[in-house]
Amino acid sequence: MIKKHLWVAIICACCSQLKVHAQDMAIIESEYPLHLKELVTSQREAIFSGIDSLKRLSYSDPLHSAEDSLVFNRMRKIQKTVPLAFNEQIKFFIDKYVSANYHPYMCKLQGLAQYYFPIYEEILRASNLPDEIKYLSVVESSLDPHLVSRSGAVGPWQFMYGTAKIYDLAMNGDIDERKDPYAACFAAGRYFQEAFEEFDDWLLALASYNCGRGAVRRAIQRSGIDHPDFWQLSPFLPQETRNYIPKFIAMTYVLKHSNEYGIEAASTDFALKAKPVMVENNVNLNAVAEAINLPLETLKKFNPSLKRTVVVASVERPRRLILPETVQLNDSLLYIALNTGGNVPVDKLRQFESQENTASSLAYRVKKGETLTSLSRKFGVSVQDLKAWNGLSAQSQIAGRTLLVKKEESTLLAKVSSTEKKKTITYVTYTVRKGDTLSHIAERFKGSTVSAIRADNNLKGSALKIGQKLRIKKS
């Protein structure tokens, strides 16, 4: 603990030094042009703001308690790329978030984080962005994809319509990708990369997400400081932005140390494991819900960007569909639902699926003791085809499951969708530009993935060179 007389001495010394600077400024103001006077004035405001902050620090201030020392040390340990400070502002929000009033809210956030954070972490990692950025979505939207702000910002990353268009998010009568945690996080990641490239300071890059890069540029001009960090620039930023970064740091700390504050993950609608699939034709959500044995409303919660019960997609404009995994998932029904154009009624799908399972049928319920090898011999298909048609791995348990065992024109799939055409795979050549990453390129070419680009171009890592030519699968 710092003694009171020591803090008094520090304050006096600083005030004495700053008094000299203030006198020098008075002389300068009388001798130099108006634009220099304005610069001096802005610098003086920043200095006096620092004096006021220093005066508030006394030996009895709670910022210097044993608890604060513990928080400070914890903050240093969790800091990675983004600098995490600890001051009165941040302490205020930490105390707020760990209070009894906020406890239910924080438990809800911790529960939602179990679903959303792994999505964000994968995208941020692929984009070479700091993992800590994921906590900004909590400050933005409380992880609510349907949140609409007073200014009209939408989704977990709170994109305004104009900004969303700049970052290629689709918004029409069928879909609003601002609500898609995957698409919105990719778009936010592109913004952060551009902002950091401009300001060379992560906290300023994050702050600009709140007030805009233009507002940060103007604040830097008013401050007269070369290459300022966020705390130096804070007095010149909008009030909301001054609180924005302390909120972000406080939220990062509290959720990182939730166990120490008794914050447990509350139950959510996302208890089921889910995986994204890209669909290239219309898909009826009612049929998908039937196949995975879940209510339609539950499926919609996993797909908040969809406005209708039919996913409108094509080879040129594939769409992401999030599929919760259930024990009762019916493989044959799901395959039909995802590949018949979204126009077949659910009861018709059920009728096809319930037909007698013969060697020429599409679906077969696996009996105890049967293996993929024995099924491949029984139906004259390869083990690899069985795995591909049913999304199986070497560790998958198949006893009791209904599997697709045929993919011929005479099968049930042909009965429900006789118009399906073969898709020709074509490639385009893309030239790498400054700031490009594999994840950004994959997002730009709908249906492409980072792993596919690596495989098609024999890439071992994620490093790219400006001017490098890449072969991208178009369809």
mmCIF file of C-alpha atoms in Angstrom, residues 54-346:
data_model
loop_
_atom_site.group_PDB
_atom_site.id
_atom_site.type_symbol
_atom_site.label_atom_id
_atom_site.label_comp_id
_atom_site.label_asym_id
_atom_site.label_seq_id
_atom_site.Cartn_x
_atom_site.Cartn_y
_atom_site.Cartn_z
ATOM 1 C CA LEU A 54 -3.849 12.136 -10.245
ATOM 2 C CA LYS A 55 -5.508 14.213 -7.529
ATOM 3 C CA ARG A 56 -8.179 11.546 -7.127
ATOM 4 C CA LEU A 57 -5.555 9.000 -6.090
ATOM 5 C CA SER A 58 -5.022 9.065 -2.346
ATOM 6 C CA TYR A 59 -3.674 6.402 -0.032
ATOM 7 C CA SER A 60 -7.241 5.642 1.134
ATOM 8 C CA ASP A 61 -8.582 5.301 -2.409
ATOM 9 C CA PRO A 62 -9.969 1.753 -2.950
ATOM 10 C CA LEU A 63 -7.830 1.505 -6.081
ATOM 11 C CA HIS A 64 -4.896 0.714 -3.799
ATOM 12 C CA SER A 65 -6.488 -2.028 -1.714
ATOM 13 C CA ALA A 66 -5.332 -5.631 -1.538
ATOM 14 C CA GLU A 67 -8.242 -6.621 -3.797
ATOM 15 C CA ASP A 68 -7.122 -4.103 -6.406
ATOM 16 C CA SER A 69 -3.603 -5.480 -6.277
ATOM 17 C CA LEU A 70 -5.036 -8.955 -6.898
ATOM 18 C CA VAL A 71 -7.109 -7.725 -9.850
ATOM 19 C CA PHE A 72 -4.093 -5.908 -11.287
ATOM 20 C CA ASN A 73 -1.945 -9.057 -11.138
ATOM 21 C CA ARG A 74 -4.696 -11.155 -12.706
ATOM 22 C CA MET A 75 -5.057 -8.582 -15.473
ATOM 23 C CA ARG A 76 -1.364 -8.824 -16.281
ATOM 24 C CA LYS A 77 -1.583 -12.623 -16.533
ATOM 25 C CA ILE A 78 -4.533 -12.702 -18.952
ATOM 26 C CA GLN A 79 -3.148 -9.940 -21.167
ATOM 27 C CA LYS A 80 -2.110 -11.236 -24.581
ATOM 28 C CA THR A 81 -2.072 -8.908 -27.572
ATOM 29 C CA VAL A 82 -4.556 -6.234 -26.532
ATOM 30 C CA PRO A 83 -3.180 -4.166 -23.589
ATOM 31 C CA LEU A 84 -5.412 -4.469 -20.506
ATOM 32 C CA ALA A 85 -5.006 -1.534 -18.128
ATOM 33 C CA PHE A 86 -6.473 -1.131 -14.628
ATOM 34 C CA ASN A 87 -7.687 2.233 -13.421
ATOM 35 C CA GLU A 88 -10.663 3.869 -11.720
ATOM 36 C CA GLN A 89 -12.886 3.656 -14.785
ATOM 37 C CA ILE A 90 -12.203 -0.028 -15.311
ATOM 38 C CA LYS A 91 -12.565 -0.735 -11.592
ATOM 39 C CA PHE A 92 -15.991 0.935 -11.647
ATOM 40 C CA PHE A 93 -17.251 -1.425 -14.355
ATOM 41 C CA ILE A 94 -15.653 -4.500 -12.769
ATOM 42 C CA ASP A 95 -17.445 -3.732 -9.500
ATOM 43 C CA LYS A 96 -20.660 -3.273 -11.467
ATOM 44 C CA TYR A 97 -20.369 -6.577 -13.341
ATOM 45 C CA VAL A 98 -19.565 -8.633 -10.222
ATOM 46 C CA SER A 99 -22.346 -7.048 -8.142
ATOM 47 C CA ALA A 100 -25.371 -9.031 -6.969
ATOM 48 C CA ASN A 101 -27.689 -7.064 -9.264
ATOM 49 C CA TYR A 102 -25.687 -8.072 -12.313
ATOM 50 C CA HIS A 103 -25.206 -11.717 -11.299
ATOM 51 C CA PRO A 104 -28.136 -13.216 -13.320
ATOM 52 C CA TYR A 105 -27.128 -11.187 -16.370
ATOM 53 C CA MET A 106 -23.494 -12.286 -16.157
ATOM 54 C CA CYS A 107 -24.514 -15.943 -15.734
ATOM 55 C CA LYS A 108 -26.630 -15.624 -18.882
ATOM 56 C CA LEU A 109 -23.678 -14.127 -20.775
ATOM 57 C CA GLN A 110 -21.401 -16.919 -19.587
ATOM 58 C CA GLY A 111 -23.926 -19.475 -20.842
ATOM 59 C CA LEU A 112 -24.234 -17.836 -24.260
ATOM 60 C CA ALA A 113 -20.449 -17.540 -24.472
ATOM 61 C CA GLN A 114 -20.172 -21.346 -24.427
ATOM 62 C CA TYR A 115 -21.850 -21.360 -27.849
ATOM 63 C CA TYR A 116 -20.692 -18.097 -29.466
ATOM 64 C CA PHE A 117 -17.065 -17.865 -28.325
ATOM 65 C CA PRO A 118 -15.824 -21.040 -30.089
ATOM 66 C CA ILE A 119 -17.281 -19.625 -33.332
ATOM 67 C CA TYR A 120 -15.519 -16.298 -32.827
ATOM 68 C CA GLU A 121 -12.263 -17.901 -31.729
ATOM 69 C CA GLU A 122 -12.006 -19.997 -34.894
ATOM 70 C CA ILE A 123 -12.700 -16.992 -37.147
ATOM 71 C CA LEU A 124 -10.341 -14.647 -35.267
ATOM 72 C CA ARG A 125 -7.597 -17.267 -35.293
ATOM 73 C CA ALA A 126 -7.986 -17.810 -39.054
ATOM 74 C CA SER A 127 -7.805 -14.030 -39.546
ATOM 75 C CA ASN A 128 -4.694 -13.642 -37.329
ATOM 76 C CA LEU A 129 -6.600 -11.368 -34.945
ATOM 77 C CA PRO A 130 -6.340 -11.216 -31.130
ATOM 78 C CA ASP A 131 -8.565 -13.697 -29.327
ATOM 79 C CA GLU A 132 -9.634 -10.996 -26.845
ATOM 80 C CA ILE A 133 -11.702 -9.231 -29.516
ATOM 81 C CA LYS A 134 -14.491 -11.758 -28.936
ATOM 82 C CA TYR A 135 -15.393 -9.945 -25.694
ATOM 83 C CA LEU A 136 -16.264 -6.825 -27.684
ATOM 84 C CA SER A 137 -19.347 -8.612 -29.029
ATOM 85 C CA VAL A 138 -20.561 -8.965 -25.433
ATOM 86 C CA VAL A 139 -20.295 -5.202 -24.908
ATOM 87 C CA GLU A 140 -21.939 -4.561 -28.277
ATOM 88 C CA SER A 141 -24.956 -6.848 -28.064
ATOM 89 C CA SER A 142 -24.903 -9.048 -24.937
ATOM 90 C CA LEU A 143 -24.538 -11.876 -27.507
ATOM 91 C CA ASP A 144 -28.098 -11.282 -28.752
ATOM 92 C CA PRO A 145 -28.264 -11.715 -32.564
ATOM 93 C CA HIS A 146 -31.691 -10.055 -32.695
ATOM 94 C CA LEU A 147 -30.664 -6.897 -30.837
ATOM 95 C CA VAL A 148 -31.437 -3.651 -32.671
ATOM 96 C CA SER A 149 -29.899 -0.480 -31.231
ATOM 97 C CA ARG A 150 -31.567 2.934 -31.100
ATOM 98 C CA SER A 151 -29.427 3.974 -34.054
ATOM 99 C CA GLY A 152 -30.459 0.937 -36.107
ATOM 100 C CA ALA A 153 -27.391 -1.282 -35.615
ATOM 101 C CA VAL A 154 -28.268 -4.990 -35.819
ATOM 102 C CA GLY A 155 -26.878 -8.321 -34.686
ATOM 103 C CA PRO A 156 -24.192 -9.670 -32.352
ATOM 104 C CA TRP A 157 -21.602 -7.278 -33.828
ATOM 105 C CA GLN A 158 -24.077 -4.386 -34.242
ATOM 106 C CA PHE A 159 -23.601 -3.479 -37.894
ATOM 107 C CA MET A 160 -25.320 -0.449 -39.359
ATOM 108 C CA TYR A 161 -26.897 -1.051 -42.782
ATOM 109 C CA GLY A 162 -24.350 1.059 -44.701
ATOM 110 C CA THR A 163 -21.340 -0.504 -42.985
ATOM 111 C CA ALA A 164 -22.765 -3.997 -43.482
ATOM 112 C CA LYS A 165 -23.020 -3.351 -47.229
ATOM 113 C CA ILE A 166 -19.383 -2.224 -47.322
ATOM 114 C CA TYR A 167 -18.357 -5.531 -45.724
ATOM 115 C CA ASP A 168 -20.491 -7.666 -48.073
ATOM 116 C CA LEU A 169 -23.181 -8.777 -45.609
ATOM 117 C CA ALA A 170 -26.376 -9.846 -47.409
ATOM 118 C CA MET A 171 -29.595 -8.108 -46.357
ATOM 119 C CA ASN A 172 -32.845 -8.796 -48.218
ATOM 120 C CA GLY A 173 -36.285 -10.290 -47.762
ATOM 121 C CA ASP A 174 -34.839 -13.764 -47.153
ATOM 122 C CA ILE A 175 -31.830 -13.140 -44.939
ATOM 123 C CA ASP A 176 -30.020 -10.593 -42.765
ATOM 124 C CA GLU A 177 -26.405 -11.697 -42.346
ATOM 125 C CA ARG A 178 -25.845 -9.056 -39.677
ATOM 126 C CA LYS A 179 -27.560 -11.616 -37.401
ATOM 127 C CA ASP A 180 -25.366 -14.497 -38.581
ATOM 128 C CA PRO A 181 -22.574 -14.883 -35.970
ATOM 129 C CA TYR A 182 -20.258 -16.394 -38.588
ATOM 130 C CA ALA A 183 -20.730 -13.841 -41.384
ATOM 131 C CA ALA A 184 -20.870 -10.887 -38.968
ATOM 132 C CA CYS A 185 -17.685 -11.950 -37.175
ATOM 133 C CA PHE A 186 -15.846 -12.315 -40.495
ATOM 134 C CA ALA A 187 -16.981 -8.794 -41.427
ATOM 135 C CA ALA A 188 -15.991 -7.370 -38.022
ATOM 136 C CA GLY A 189 -12.609 -9.046 -38.355
ATOM 137 C CA ARG A 190 -11.996 -7.260 -41.648
ATOM 138 C CA TYR A 191 -12.864 -3.952 -39.975
ATOM 139 C CA PHE A 192 -10.435 -4.539 -37.075
ATOM 140 C CA GLN A 193 -7.604 -5.437 -39.418
ATOM 141 C CA GLU A 194 -8.090 -2.216 -41.370
ATOM 142 C CA ALA A 195 -8.417 -0.109 -38.201
ATOM 143 C CA PHE A 196 -5.274 -1.552 -36.619
ATOM 144 C CA GLU A 197 -3.342 -1.039 -39.836
ATOM 145 C CA GLU A 198 -4.324 2.645 -39.686
ATOM 146 C CA PHE A 199 -3.869 3.407 -35.967
ATOM 147 C CA ASP A 200 -1.237 0.821 -34.955
ATOM 148 C CA ASP A 201 -2.898 0.549 -31.535
ATOM 149 C CA TRP A 202 -5.380 -2.195 -30.667
ATOM 150 C CA LEU A 203 -7.387 -0.165 -28.168
ATOM 151 C CA LEU A 204 -7.777 2.671 -30.670
ATOM 152 C CA ALA A 205 -8.796 0.155 -33.340
ATOM 153 C CA LEU A 206 -11.451 -1.231 -30.980
ATOM 154 C CA ALA A 207 -12.532 2.268 -29.932
ATOM 155 C CA SER A 208 -13.058 3.215 -33.576
ATOM 156 C CA TYR A 209 -15.585 0.370 -33.829
ATOM 157 C CA ASN A 210 -17.728 2.436 -31.462
ATOM 158 C CA CYS A 211 -17.263 5.969 -32.788
ATOM 159 C CA GLY A 212 -15.875 5.402 -36.277
ATOM 160 C CA ARG A 213 -12.379 5.747 -37.694
ATOM 161 C CA GLY A 214 -13.136 9.304 -38.756
ATOM 162 C CA ALA A 215 -13.900 10.336 -35.181
ATOM 163 C CA VAL A 216 -10.594 8.842 -34.017
ATOM 164 C CA ARG A 217 -8.705 10.691 -36.749
ATOM 165 C CA ARG A 218 -10.306 14.009 -35.712
ATOM 166 C CA ALA A 219 -9.520 13.323 -32.055
ATOM 167 C CA ILE A 220 -5.857 12.732 -32.940
ATOM 168 C CA GLN A 221 -5.776 16.039 -34.819
ATOM 169 C CA ARG A 222 -7.320 17.912 -31.882
ATOM 170 C CA SER A 223 -4.920 16.343 -29.408
ATOM 171 C CA GLY A 224 -1.811 17.329 -31.321
ATOM 172 C CA ILE A 225 -0.148 14.111 -30.118
ATOM 173 C CA ASP A 226 1.868 12.000 -32.526
ATOM 174 C CA HIS A 227 0.885 8.318 -32.436
ATOM 175 C CA PRO A 228 -1.202 8.499 -29.223
ATOM 176 C CA ASP A 229 -2.515 5.449 -27.433
ATOM 177 C CA PHE A 230 -6.140 5.194 -26.308
ATOM 178 C CA TRP A 231 -5.579 6.602 -22.813
ATOM 179 C CA GLN A 232 -3.746 9.645 -24.158
ATOM 180 C CA LEU A 233 -6.502 10.254 -26.687
ATOM 181 C CA SER A 234 -9.417 9.473 -24.372
ATOM 182 C CA PRO A 235 -10.128 13.128 -23.329
ATOM 183 C CA PHE A 236 -10.678 14.012 -26.993
ATOM 184 C CA LEU A 237 -13.033 11.123 -27.814
ATOM 185 C CA PRO A 238 -16.844 11.052 -27.387
ATOM 186 C CA GLN A 239 -18.013 10.231 -23.865
ATOM 187 C CA GLU A 240 -19.537 6.926 -24.951
ATOM 188 C CA THR A 241 -16.219 5.837 -26.455
ATOM 189 C CA ARG A 242 -14.324 6.851 -23.303
ATOM 190 C CA ASN A 243 -16.431 4.282 -21.436
ATOM 191 C CA TYR A 244 -16.451 1.733 -24.268
ATOM 192 C CA ILE A 245 -12.883 0.481 -23.799
ATOM 193 C CA PRO A 246 -13.090 0.354 -19.940
ATOM 194 C CA LYS A 247 -16.289 -1.713 -20.354
ATOM 195 C CA PHE A 248 -14.509 -4.037 -22.775
ATOM 196 C CA ILE A 249 -11.533 -4.532 -20.446
ATOM 197 C CA ALA A 250 -13.774 -5.033 -17.408
ATOM 198 C CA MET A 251 -15.947 -7.567 -19.254
ATOM 199 C CA THR A 252 -12.852 -9.421 -20.468
ATOM 200 C CA TYR A 253 -11.526 -9.650 -16.921
ATOM 201 C CA VAL A 254 -14.798 -10.706 -15.257
ATOM 202 C CA LEU A 255 -15.701 -13.419 -17.792
ATOM 203 C CA LYS A 256 -12.111 -14.702 -17.708
ATOM 204 C CA HIS A 257 -12.340 -14.987 -13.910
ATOM 205 C CA SER A 258 -16.017 -15.900 -13.634
ATOM 206 C CA ASN A 259 -15.290 -18.772 -11.239
ATOM 207 C CA GLU A 260 -13.710 -16.408 -8.703
ATOM 208 C CA TYR A 261 -16.930 -14.372 -8.635
ATOM 209 C CA GLY A 262 -19.394 -17.273 -8.579
ATOM 210 C CA ILE A 263 -20.585 -16.611 -12.129
ATOM 211 C CA GLU A 264 -21.809 -19.925 -13.540
ATOM 212 C CA ALA A 265 -23.020 -20.556 -17.076
ATOM 213 C CA ALA A 266 -26.815 -20.399 -17.188
ATOM 214 C CA SER A 267 -28.693 -22.851 -19.413
ATOM 215 C CA THR A 268 -29.443 -21.587 -22.929
ATOM 216 C CA ASP A 269 -31.132 -22.771 -26.104
ATOM 217 C CA PHE A 270 -27.722 -23.770 -27.470
ATOM 218 C CA ALA A 271 -26.961 -26.829 -25.352
ATOM 219 C CA LEU A 272 -26.785 -29.020 -28.466
ATOM 220 C CA LYS A 273 -23.591 -29.245 -30.470
ATOM 221 C CA ALA A 274 -24.078 -27.686 -33.890
ATOM 222 C CA LYS A 275 -22.181 -27.544 -37.166
ATOM 223 C CA PRO A 276 -22.511 -25.252 -40.201
ATOM 224 C CA VAL A 277 -23.167 -26.623 -43.683
ATOM 225 C CA MET A 278 -23.279 -24.691 -46.950
ATOM 226 C CA VAL A 279 -26.373 -25.404 -49.060
ATOM 227 C CA GLU A 280 -26.556 -24.668 -52.780
ATOM 228 C CA ASN A 281 -30.288 -25.108 -53.302
ATOM 229 C CA ASN A 282 -33.468 -24.089 -51.513
ATOM 230 C CA VAL A 283 -34.021 -25.931 -48.231
ATOM 231 C CA ASN A 284 -37.279 -26.334 -46.323
ATOM 232 C CA LEU A 285 -36.580 -25.730 -42.616
ATOM 233 C CA ASN A 286 -39.686 -27.719 -41.677
ATOM 234 C CA ALA A 287 -38.216 -30.771 -43.402
ATOM 235 C CA VAL A 288 -34.841 -30.236 -41.713
ATOM 236 C CA ALA A 289 -36.508 -29.884 -38.294
ATOM 237 C CA GLU A 290 -38.343 -33.137 -38.935
ATOM 238 C CA ALA A 291 -35.123 -34.898 -39.898
ATOM 239 C CA ILE A 292 -33.191 -33.782 -36.803
ATOM 240 C CA ASN A 293 -36.243 -34.287 -34.553
ATOM 241 C CA LEU A 294 -36.344 -30.739 -33.150
ATOM 242 C CA PRO A 295 -39.059 -28.056 -33.104
ATOM 243 C CA LEU A 296 -38.836 -25.566 -35.960
ATOM 244 C CA GLU A 297 -38.409 -22.703 -33.456
ATOM 245 C CA THR A 298 -35.300 -24.359 -32.015
ATOM 246 C CA LEU A 299 -33.786 -24.708 -35.482
ATOM 247 C CA LYS A 300 -34.547 -21.031 -36.148
ATOM 248 C CA LYS A 301 -32.704 -19.998 -32.986
ATOM 249 C CA PHE A 302 -29.567 -21.620 -34.394
ATOM 250 C CA ASN A 303 -30.155 -19.724 -37.657
ATOM 251 C CA PRO A 304 -31.150 -16.187 -36.571
ATOM 252 C CA SER A 305 -30.287 -14.599 -39.931
ATOM 253 C CA LEU A 306 -33.021 -16.497 -41.804
ATOM 254 C CA LYS A 307 -36.303 -14.615 -42.250
ATOM 255 C CA ARG A 308 -38.355 -17.388 -43.864
ATOM 256 C CA THR A 309 -38.911 -21.115 -43.399
ATOM 257 C CA VAL A 310 -37.275 -21.757 -46.764
ATOM 258 C CA VAL A 311 -33.558 -21.096 -47.167
ATOM 259 C CA VAL A 312 -33.107 -19.450 -50.571
ATOM 260 C CA ALA A 313 -29.764 -20.576 -52.006
ATOM 261 C CA SER A 314 -28.058 -21.435 -55.272
ATOM 262 C CA VAL A 315 -24.659 -22.536 -56.575
ATOM 263 C CA GLU A 316 -23.811 -18.873 -57.174
ATOM 264 C CA ARG A 317 -25.128 -17.783 -53.770
ATOM 265 C CA PRO A 318 -24.796 -20.659 -51.284
ATOM 266 C CA ARG A 319 -26.107 -20.078 -47.763
ATOM 267 C CA ARG A 320 -24.891 -21.236 -44.371
ATOM 268 C CA LEU A 321 -27.266 -23.455 -42.397
ATOM 269 C CA ILE A 322 -26.497 -24.378 -38.777
ATOM 270 C CA LEU A 323 -27.557 -27.927 -37.919
ATOM 271 C CA PRO A 324 -27.915 -28.972 -34.266
ATOM 272 C CA GLU A 325 -26.832 -32.572 -33.753
ATOM 273 C CA THR A 326 -29.358 -34.835 -32.065
ATOM 274 C CA VAL A 327 -29.335 -38.527 -31.154
ATOM 275 C CA GLN A 328 -32.613 -38.951 -33.051
ATOM 276 C CA LEU A 329 -31.227 -37.457 -36.272
ATOM 277 C CA ASN A 330 -32.587 -39.316 -39.307
ATOM 278 C CA ASP A 331 -29.823 -39.395 -41.912
ATOM 279 C CA SER A 332 -31.978 -40.292 -44.896
ATOM 280 C CA LEU A 333 -34.610 -37.637 -44.161
ATOM 281 C CA LEU A 334 -31.908 -35.024 -43.630
ATOM 282 C CA TYR A 335 -30.203 -35.906 -46.906
ATOM 283 C CA ILE A 336 -33.484 -35.610 -48.787
ATOM 284 C CA ALA A 337 -34.389 -32.356 -46.993
ATOM 285 C CA LEU A 338 -31.064 -30.761 -47.936
ATOM 286 C CA ASN A 339 -31.119 -31.881 -51.572
ATOM 287 C CA THR A 340 -34.676 -31.622 -52.898
ATOM 288 C CA GLY A 341 -35.050 -27.892 -53.391
ATOM 289 C CA GLY A 342 -37.193 -27.183 -50.327
ATOM 290 C CA ASN A 343 -40.499 -27.920 -52.071
ATOM 291 C CA VAL A 344 -41.329 -31.412 -50.816
ATOM 292 C CA PRO A 345 -43.885 -31.556 -47.943
ATOM 293 C CA VAL A 346 -42.669 -33.134 -44.723
#
